[in-house]
mmCIF file of N, CA and C and ligand atoms in Angstrom:
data_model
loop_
_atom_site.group_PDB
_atom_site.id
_atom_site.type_symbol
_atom_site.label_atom_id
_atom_site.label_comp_id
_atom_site.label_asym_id
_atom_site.label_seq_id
_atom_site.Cartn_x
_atom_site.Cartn_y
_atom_site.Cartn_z
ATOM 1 N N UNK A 1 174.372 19.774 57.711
ATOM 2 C CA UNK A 1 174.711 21.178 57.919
ATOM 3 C C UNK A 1 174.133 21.661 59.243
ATOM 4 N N UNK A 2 175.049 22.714 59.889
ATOM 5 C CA UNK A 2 174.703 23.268 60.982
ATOM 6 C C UNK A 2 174.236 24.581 61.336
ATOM 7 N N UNK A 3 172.821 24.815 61.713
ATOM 8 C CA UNK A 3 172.439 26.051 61.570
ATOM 9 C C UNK A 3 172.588 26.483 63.157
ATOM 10 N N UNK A 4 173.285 28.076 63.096
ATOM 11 C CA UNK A 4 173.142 28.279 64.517
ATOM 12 C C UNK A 4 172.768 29.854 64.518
ATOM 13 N N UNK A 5 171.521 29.740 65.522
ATOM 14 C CA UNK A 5 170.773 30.833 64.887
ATOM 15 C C UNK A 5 170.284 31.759 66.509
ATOM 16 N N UNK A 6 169.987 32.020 67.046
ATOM 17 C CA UNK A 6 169.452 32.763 68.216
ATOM 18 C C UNK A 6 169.139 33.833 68.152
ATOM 19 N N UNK A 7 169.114 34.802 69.661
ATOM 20 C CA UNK A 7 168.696 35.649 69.585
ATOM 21 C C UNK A 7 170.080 36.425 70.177
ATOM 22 N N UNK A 8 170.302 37.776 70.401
ATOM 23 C CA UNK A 8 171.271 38.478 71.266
ATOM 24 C C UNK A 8 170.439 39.818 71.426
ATOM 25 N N UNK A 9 171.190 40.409 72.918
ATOM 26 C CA UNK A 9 170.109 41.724 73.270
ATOM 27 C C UNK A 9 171.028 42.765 73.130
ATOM 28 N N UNK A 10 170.789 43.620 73.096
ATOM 29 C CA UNK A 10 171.167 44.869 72.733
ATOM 30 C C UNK A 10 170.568 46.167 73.934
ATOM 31 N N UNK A 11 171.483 46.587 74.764
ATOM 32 C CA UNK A 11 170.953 48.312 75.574
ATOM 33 C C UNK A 11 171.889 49.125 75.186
ATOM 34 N N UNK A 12 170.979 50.229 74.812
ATOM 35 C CA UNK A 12 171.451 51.679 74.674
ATOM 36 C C UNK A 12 170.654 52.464 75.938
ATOM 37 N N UNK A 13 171.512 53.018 76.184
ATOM 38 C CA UNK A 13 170.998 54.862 76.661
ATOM 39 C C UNK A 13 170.364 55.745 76.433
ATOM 40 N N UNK A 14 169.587 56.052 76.530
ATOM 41 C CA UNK A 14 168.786 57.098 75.462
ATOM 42 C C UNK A 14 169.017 58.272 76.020
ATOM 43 N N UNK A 15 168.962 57.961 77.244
ATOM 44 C CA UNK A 15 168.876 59.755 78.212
ATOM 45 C C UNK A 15 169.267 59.121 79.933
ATOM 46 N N UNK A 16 169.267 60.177 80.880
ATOM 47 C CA UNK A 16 169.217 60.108 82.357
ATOM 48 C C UNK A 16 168.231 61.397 82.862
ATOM 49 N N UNK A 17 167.395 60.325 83.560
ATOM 50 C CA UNK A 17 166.275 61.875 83.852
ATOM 51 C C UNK A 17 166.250 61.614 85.231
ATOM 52 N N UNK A 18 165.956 62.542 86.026
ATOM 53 C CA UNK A 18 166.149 62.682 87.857
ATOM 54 C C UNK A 18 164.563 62.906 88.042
ATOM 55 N N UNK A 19 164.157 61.721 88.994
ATOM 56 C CA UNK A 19 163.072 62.072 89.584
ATOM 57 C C UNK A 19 162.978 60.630 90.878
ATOM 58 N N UNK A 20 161.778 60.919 91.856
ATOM 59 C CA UNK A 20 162.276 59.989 92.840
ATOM 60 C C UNK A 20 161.890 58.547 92.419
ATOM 61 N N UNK A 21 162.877 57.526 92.712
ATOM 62 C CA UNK A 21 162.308 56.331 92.553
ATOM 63 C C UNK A 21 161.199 55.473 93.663
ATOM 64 N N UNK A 22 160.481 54.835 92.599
ATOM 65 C CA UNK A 22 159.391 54.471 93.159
ATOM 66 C C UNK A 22 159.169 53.286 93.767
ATOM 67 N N UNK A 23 161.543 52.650 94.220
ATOM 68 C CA UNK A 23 161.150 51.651 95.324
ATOM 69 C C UNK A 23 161.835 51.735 96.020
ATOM 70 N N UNK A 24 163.276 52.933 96.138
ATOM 71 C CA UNK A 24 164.239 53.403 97.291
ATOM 72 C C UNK A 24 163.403 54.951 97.641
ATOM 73 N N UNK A 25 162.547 55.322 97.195
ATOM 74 C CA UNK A 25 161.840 56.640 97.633
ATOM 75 C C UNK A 25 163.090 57.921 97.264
ATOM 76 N N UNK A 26 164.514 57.905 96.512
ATOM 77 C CA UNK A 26 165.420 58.675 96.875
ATOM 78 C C UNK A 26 165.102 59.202 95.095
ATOM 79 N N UNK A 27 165.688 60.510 95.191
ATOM 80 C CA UNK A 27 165.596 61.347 93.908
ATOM 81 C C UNK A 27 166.961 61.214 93.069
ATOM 82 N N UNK A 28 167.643 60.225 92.487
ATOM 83 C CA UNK A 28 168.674 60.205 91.780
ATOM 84 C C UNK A 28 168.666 60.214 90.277
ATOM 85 N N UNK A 29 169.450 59.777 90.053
ATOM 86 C CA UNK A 29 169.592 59.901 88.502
ATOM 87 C C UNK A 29 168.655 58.491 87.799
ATOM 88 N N UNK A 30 167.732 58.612 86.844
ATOM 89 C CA UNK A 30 167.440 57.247 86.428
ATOM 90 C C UNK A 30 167.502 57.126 84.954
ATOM 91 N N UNK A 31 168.001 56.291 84.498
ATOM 92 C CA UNK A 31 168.543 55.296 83.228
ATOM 93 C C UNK A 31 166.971 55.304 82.169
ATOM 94 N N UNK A 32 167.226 55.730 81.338
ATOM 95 C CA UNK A 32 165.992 55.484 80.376
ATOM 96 C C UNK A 32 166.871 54.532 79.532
ATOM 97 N N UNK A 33 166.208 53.203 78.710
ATOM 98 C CA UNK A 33 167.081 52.163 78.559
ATOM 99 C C UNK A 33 166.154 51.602 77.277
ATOM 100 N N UNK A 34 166.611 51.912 75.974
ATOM 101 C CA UNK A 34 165.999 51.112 75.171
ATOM 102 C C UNK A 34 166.576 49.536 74.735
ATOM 103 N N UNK A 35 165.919 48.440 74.835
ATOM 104 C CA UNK A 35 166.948 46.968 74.907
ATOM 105 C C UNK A 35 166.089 46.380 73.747
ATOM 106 N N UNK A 36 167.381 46.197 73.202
ATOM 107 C CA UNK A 36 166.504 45.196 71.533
ATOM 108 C C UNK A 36 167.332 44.291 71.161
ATOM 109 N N UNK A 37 166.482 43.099 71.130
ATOM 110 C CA UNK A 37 166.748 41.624 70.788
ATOM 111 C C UNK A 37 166.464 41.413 69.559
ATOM 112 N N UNK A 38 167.550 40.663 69.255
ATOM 113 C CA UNK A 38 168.155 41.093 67.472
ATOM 114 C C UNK A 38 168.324 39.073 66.943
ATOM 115 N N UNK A 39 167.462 38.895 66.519
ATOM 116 C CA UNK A 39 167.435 37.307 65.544
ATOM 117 C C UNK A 39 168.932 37.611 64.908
ATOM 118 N N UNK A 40 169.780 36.492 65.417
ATOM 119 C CA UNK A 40 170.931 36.027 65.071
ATOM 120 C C UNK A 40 171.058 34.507 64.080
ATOM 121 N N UNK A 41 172.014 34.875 62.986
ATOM 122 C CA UNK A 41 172.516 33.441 62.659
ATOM 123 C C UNK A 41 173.610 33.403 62.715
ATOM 124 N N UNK A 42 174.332 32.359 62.475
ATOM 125 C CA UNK A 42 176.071 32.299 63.256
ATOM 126 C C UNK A 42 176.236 33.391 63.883
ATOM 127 N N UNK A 43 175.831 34.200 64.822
ATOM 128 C CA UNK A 43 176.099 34.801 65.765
ATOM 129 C C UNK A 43 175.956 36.065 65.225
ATOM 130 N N UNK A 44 175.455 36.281 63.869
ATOM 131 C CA UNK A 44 175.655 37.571 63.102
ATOM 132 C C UNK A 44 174.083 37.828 63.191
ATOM 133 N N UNK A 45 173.556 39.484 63.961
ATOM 134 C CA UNK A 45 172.329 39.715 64.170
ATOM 135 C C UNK A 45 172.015 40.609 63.205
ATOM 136 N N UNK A 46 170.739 40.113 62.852
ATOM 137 C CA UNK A 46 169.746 39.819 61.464
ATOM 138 C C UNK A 46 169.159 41.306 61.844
ATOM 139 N N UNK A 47 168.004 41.084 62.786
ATOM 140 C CA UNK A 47 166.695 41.714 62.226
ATOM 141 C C UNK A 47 166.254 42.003 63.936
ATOM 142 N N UNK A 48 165.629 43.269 64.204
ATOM 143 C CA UNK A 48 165.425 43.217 65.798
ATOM 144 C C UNK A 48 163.925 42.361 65.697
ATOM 145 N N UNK A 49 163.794 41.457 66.517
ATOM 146 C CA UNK A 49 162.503 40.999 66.996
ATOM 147 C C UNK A 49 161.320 40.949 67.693
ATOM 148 N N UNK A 50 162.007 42.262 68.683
ATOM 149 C CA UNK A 50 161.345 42.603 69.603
ATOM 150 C C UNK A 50 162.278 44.113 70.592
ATOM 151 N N UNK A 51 161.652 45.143 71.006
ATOM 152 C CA UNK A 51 162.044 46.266 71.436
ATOM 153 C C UNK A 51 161.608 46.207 72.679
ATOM 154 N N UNK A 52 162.045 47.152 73.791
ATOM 155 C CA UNK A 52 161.347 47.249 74.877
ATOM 156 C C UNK A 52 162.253 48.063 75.589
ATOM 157 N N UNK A 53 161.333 49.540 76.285
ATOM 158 C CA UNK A 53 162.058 50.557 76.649
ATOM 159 C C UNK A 53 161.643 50.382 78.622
ATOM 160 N N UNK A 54 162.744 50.906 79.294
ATOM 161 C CA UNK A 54 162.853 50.726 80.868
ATOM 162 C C UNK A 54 163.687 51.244 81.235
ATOM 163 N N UNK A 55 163.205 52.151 82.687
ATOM 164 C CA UNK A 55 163.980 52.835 83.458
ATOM 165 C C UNK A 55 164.200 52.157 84.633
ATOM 166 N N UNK A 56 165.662 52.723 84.505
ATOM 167 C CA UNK A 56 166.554 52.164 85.828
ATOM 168 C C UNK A 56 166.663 52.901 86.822
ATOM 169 N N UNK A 57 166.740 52.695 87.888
ATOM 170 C CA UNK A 57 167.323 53.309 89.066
ATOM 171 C C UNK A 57 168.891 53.545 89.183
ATOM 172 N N UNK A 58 169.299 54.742 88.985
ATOM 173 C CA UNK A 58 170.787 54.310 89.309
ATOM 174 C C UNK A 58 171.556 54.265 90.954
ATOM 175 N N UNK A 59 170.379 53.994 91.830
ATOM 176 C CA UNK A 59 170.785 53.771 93.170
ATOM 177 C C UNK A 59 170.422 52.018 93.629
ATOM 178 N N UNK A 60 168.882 52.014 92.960
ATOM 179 C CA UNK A 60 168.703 50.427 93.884
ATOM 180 C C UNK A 60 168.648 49.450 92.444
ATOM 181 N N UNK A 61 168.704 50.335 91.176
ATOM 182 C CA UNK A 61 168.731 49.071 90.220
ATOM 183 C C UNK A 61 166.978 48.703 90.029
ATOM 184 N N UNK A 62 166.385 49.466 90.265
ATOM 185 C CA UNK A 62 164.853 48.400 90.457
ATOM 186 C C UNK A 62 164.539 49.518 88.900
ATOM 187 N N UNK A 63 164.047 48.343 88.476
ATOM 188 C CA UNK A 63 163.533 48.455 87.076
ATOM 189 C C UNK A 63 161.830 48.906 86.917
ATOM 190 N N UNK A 64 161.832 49.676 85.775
ATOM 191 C CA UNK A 64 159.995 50.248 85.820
ATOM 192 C C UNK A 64 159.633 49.966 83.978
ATOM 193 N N UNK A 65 159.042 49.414 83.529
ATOM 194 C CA UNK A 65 158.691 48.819 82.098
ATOM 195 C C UNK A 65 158.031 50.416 81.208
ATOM 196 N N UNK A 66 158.327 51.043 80.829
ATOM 197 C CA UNK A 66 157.948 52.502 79.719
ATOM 198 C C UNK A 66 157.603 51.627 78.421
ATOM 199 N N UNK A 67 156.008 52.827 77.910
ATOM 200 C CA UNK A 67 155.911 52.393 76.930
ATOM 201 C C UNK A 67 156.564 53.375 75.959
ATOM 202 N N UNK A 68 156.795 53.145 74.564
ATOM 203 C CA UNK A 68 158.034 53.890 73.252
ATOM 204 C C UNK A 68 157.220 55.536 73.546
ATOM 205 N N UNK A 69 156.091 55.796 73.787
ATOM 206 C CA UNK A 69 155.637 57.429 73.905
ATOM 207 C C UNK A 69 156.206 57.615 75.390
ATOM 208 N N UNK A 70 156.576 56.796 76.198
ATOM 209 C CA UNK A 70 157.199 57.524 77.605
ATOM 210 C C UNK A 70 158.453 57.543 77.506
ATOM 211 N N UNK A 71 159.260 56.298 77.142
ATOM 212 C CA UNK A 71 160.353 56.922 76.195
ATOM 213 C C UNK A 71 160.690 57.796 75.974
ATOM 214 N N UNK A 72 160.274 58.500 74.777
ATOM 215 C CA UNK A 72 160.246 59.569 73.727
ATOM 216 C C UNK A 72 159.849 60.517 74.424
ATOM 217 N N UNK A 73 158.647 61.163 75.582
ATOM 218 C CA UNK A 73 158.329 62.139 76.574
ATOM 219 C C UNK A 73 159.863 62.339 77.358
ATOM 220 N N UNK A 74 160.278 61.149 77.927
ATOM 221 C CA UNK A 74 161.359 61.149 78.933
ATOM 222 C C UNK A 74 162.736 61.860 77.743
ATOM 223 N N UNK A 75 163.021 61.490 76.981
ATOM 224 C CA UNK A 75 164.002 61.956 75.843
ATOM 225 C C UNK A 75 163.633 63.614 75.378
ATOM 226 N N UNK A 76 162.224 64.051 75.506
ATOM 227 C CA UNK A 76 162.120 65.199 75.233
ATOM 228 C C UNK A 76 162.306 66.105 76.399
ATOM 229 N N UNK A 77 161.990 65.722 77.308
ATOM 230 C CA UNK A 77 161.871 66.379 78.693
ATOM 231 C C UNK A 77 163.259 66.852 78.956
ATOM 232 N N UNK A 78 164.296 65.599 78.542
ATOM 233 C CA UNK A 78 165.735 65.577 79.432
ATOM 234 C C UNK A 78 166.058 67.023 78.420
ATOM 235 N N UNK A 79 165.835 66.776 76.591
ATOM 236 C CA UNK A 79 166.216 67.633 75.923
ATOM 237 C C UNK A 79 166.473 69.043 75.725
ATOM 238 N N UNK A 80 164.863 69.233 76.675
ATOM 239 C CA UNK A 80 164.547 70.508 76.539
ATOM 240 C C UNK A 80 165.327 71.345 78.084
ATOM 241 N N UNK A 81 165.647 70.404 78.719
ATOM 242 C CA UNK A 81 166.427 70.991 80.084
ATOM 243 C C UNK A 81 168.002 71.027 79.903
ATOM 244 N N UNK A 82 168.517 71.305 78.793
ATOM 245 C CA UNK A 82 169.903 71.004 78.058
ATOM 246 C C UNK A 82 169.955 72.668 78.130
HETATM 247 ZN ZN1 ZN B 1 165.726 53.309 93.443
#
């Protein structure tokens, strides 16, 4: 028998918050990005294994690692400016 089992990743959106980035120096829009890797068997995903939240640049792409309370600050911040 053949077990086929891995992992697959998963990004959502959570929000877009504007402030300057900290490797094009320019003030655009940046990507708050929650990505979760999900234990797969036959290709069907199980159980997340691991989480991890990061903002994007939406000009140079350069990535910054958030921990789940900066996240959640960045998600309240965008909220409350709605
Ligand atoms: Zn940038």
């Amino acid at each position: 028998m053949i077990l086929l089992f891995g992992t697959r990743a998963s990004e959502t959106l959570l929000t877009v918050v504007a402030f300057v980035c900290g490797f094009c120096g320019r003030d655009v829009p940046q990507r708050v990005v929650k990505l979760v890797n999900r234990f797969t068997l036959f290709f069907v995903p199980l159980f997340p294994v691991s989480t991890r939240h990061f903002v994007q640049c939406s000009n140079c792409g350069g990535t910054t690692a958030l921990s789940r309370e900066q996240a959640d600050n960045a998600m309240a911040w965008a909220a409350a400016r709605r």
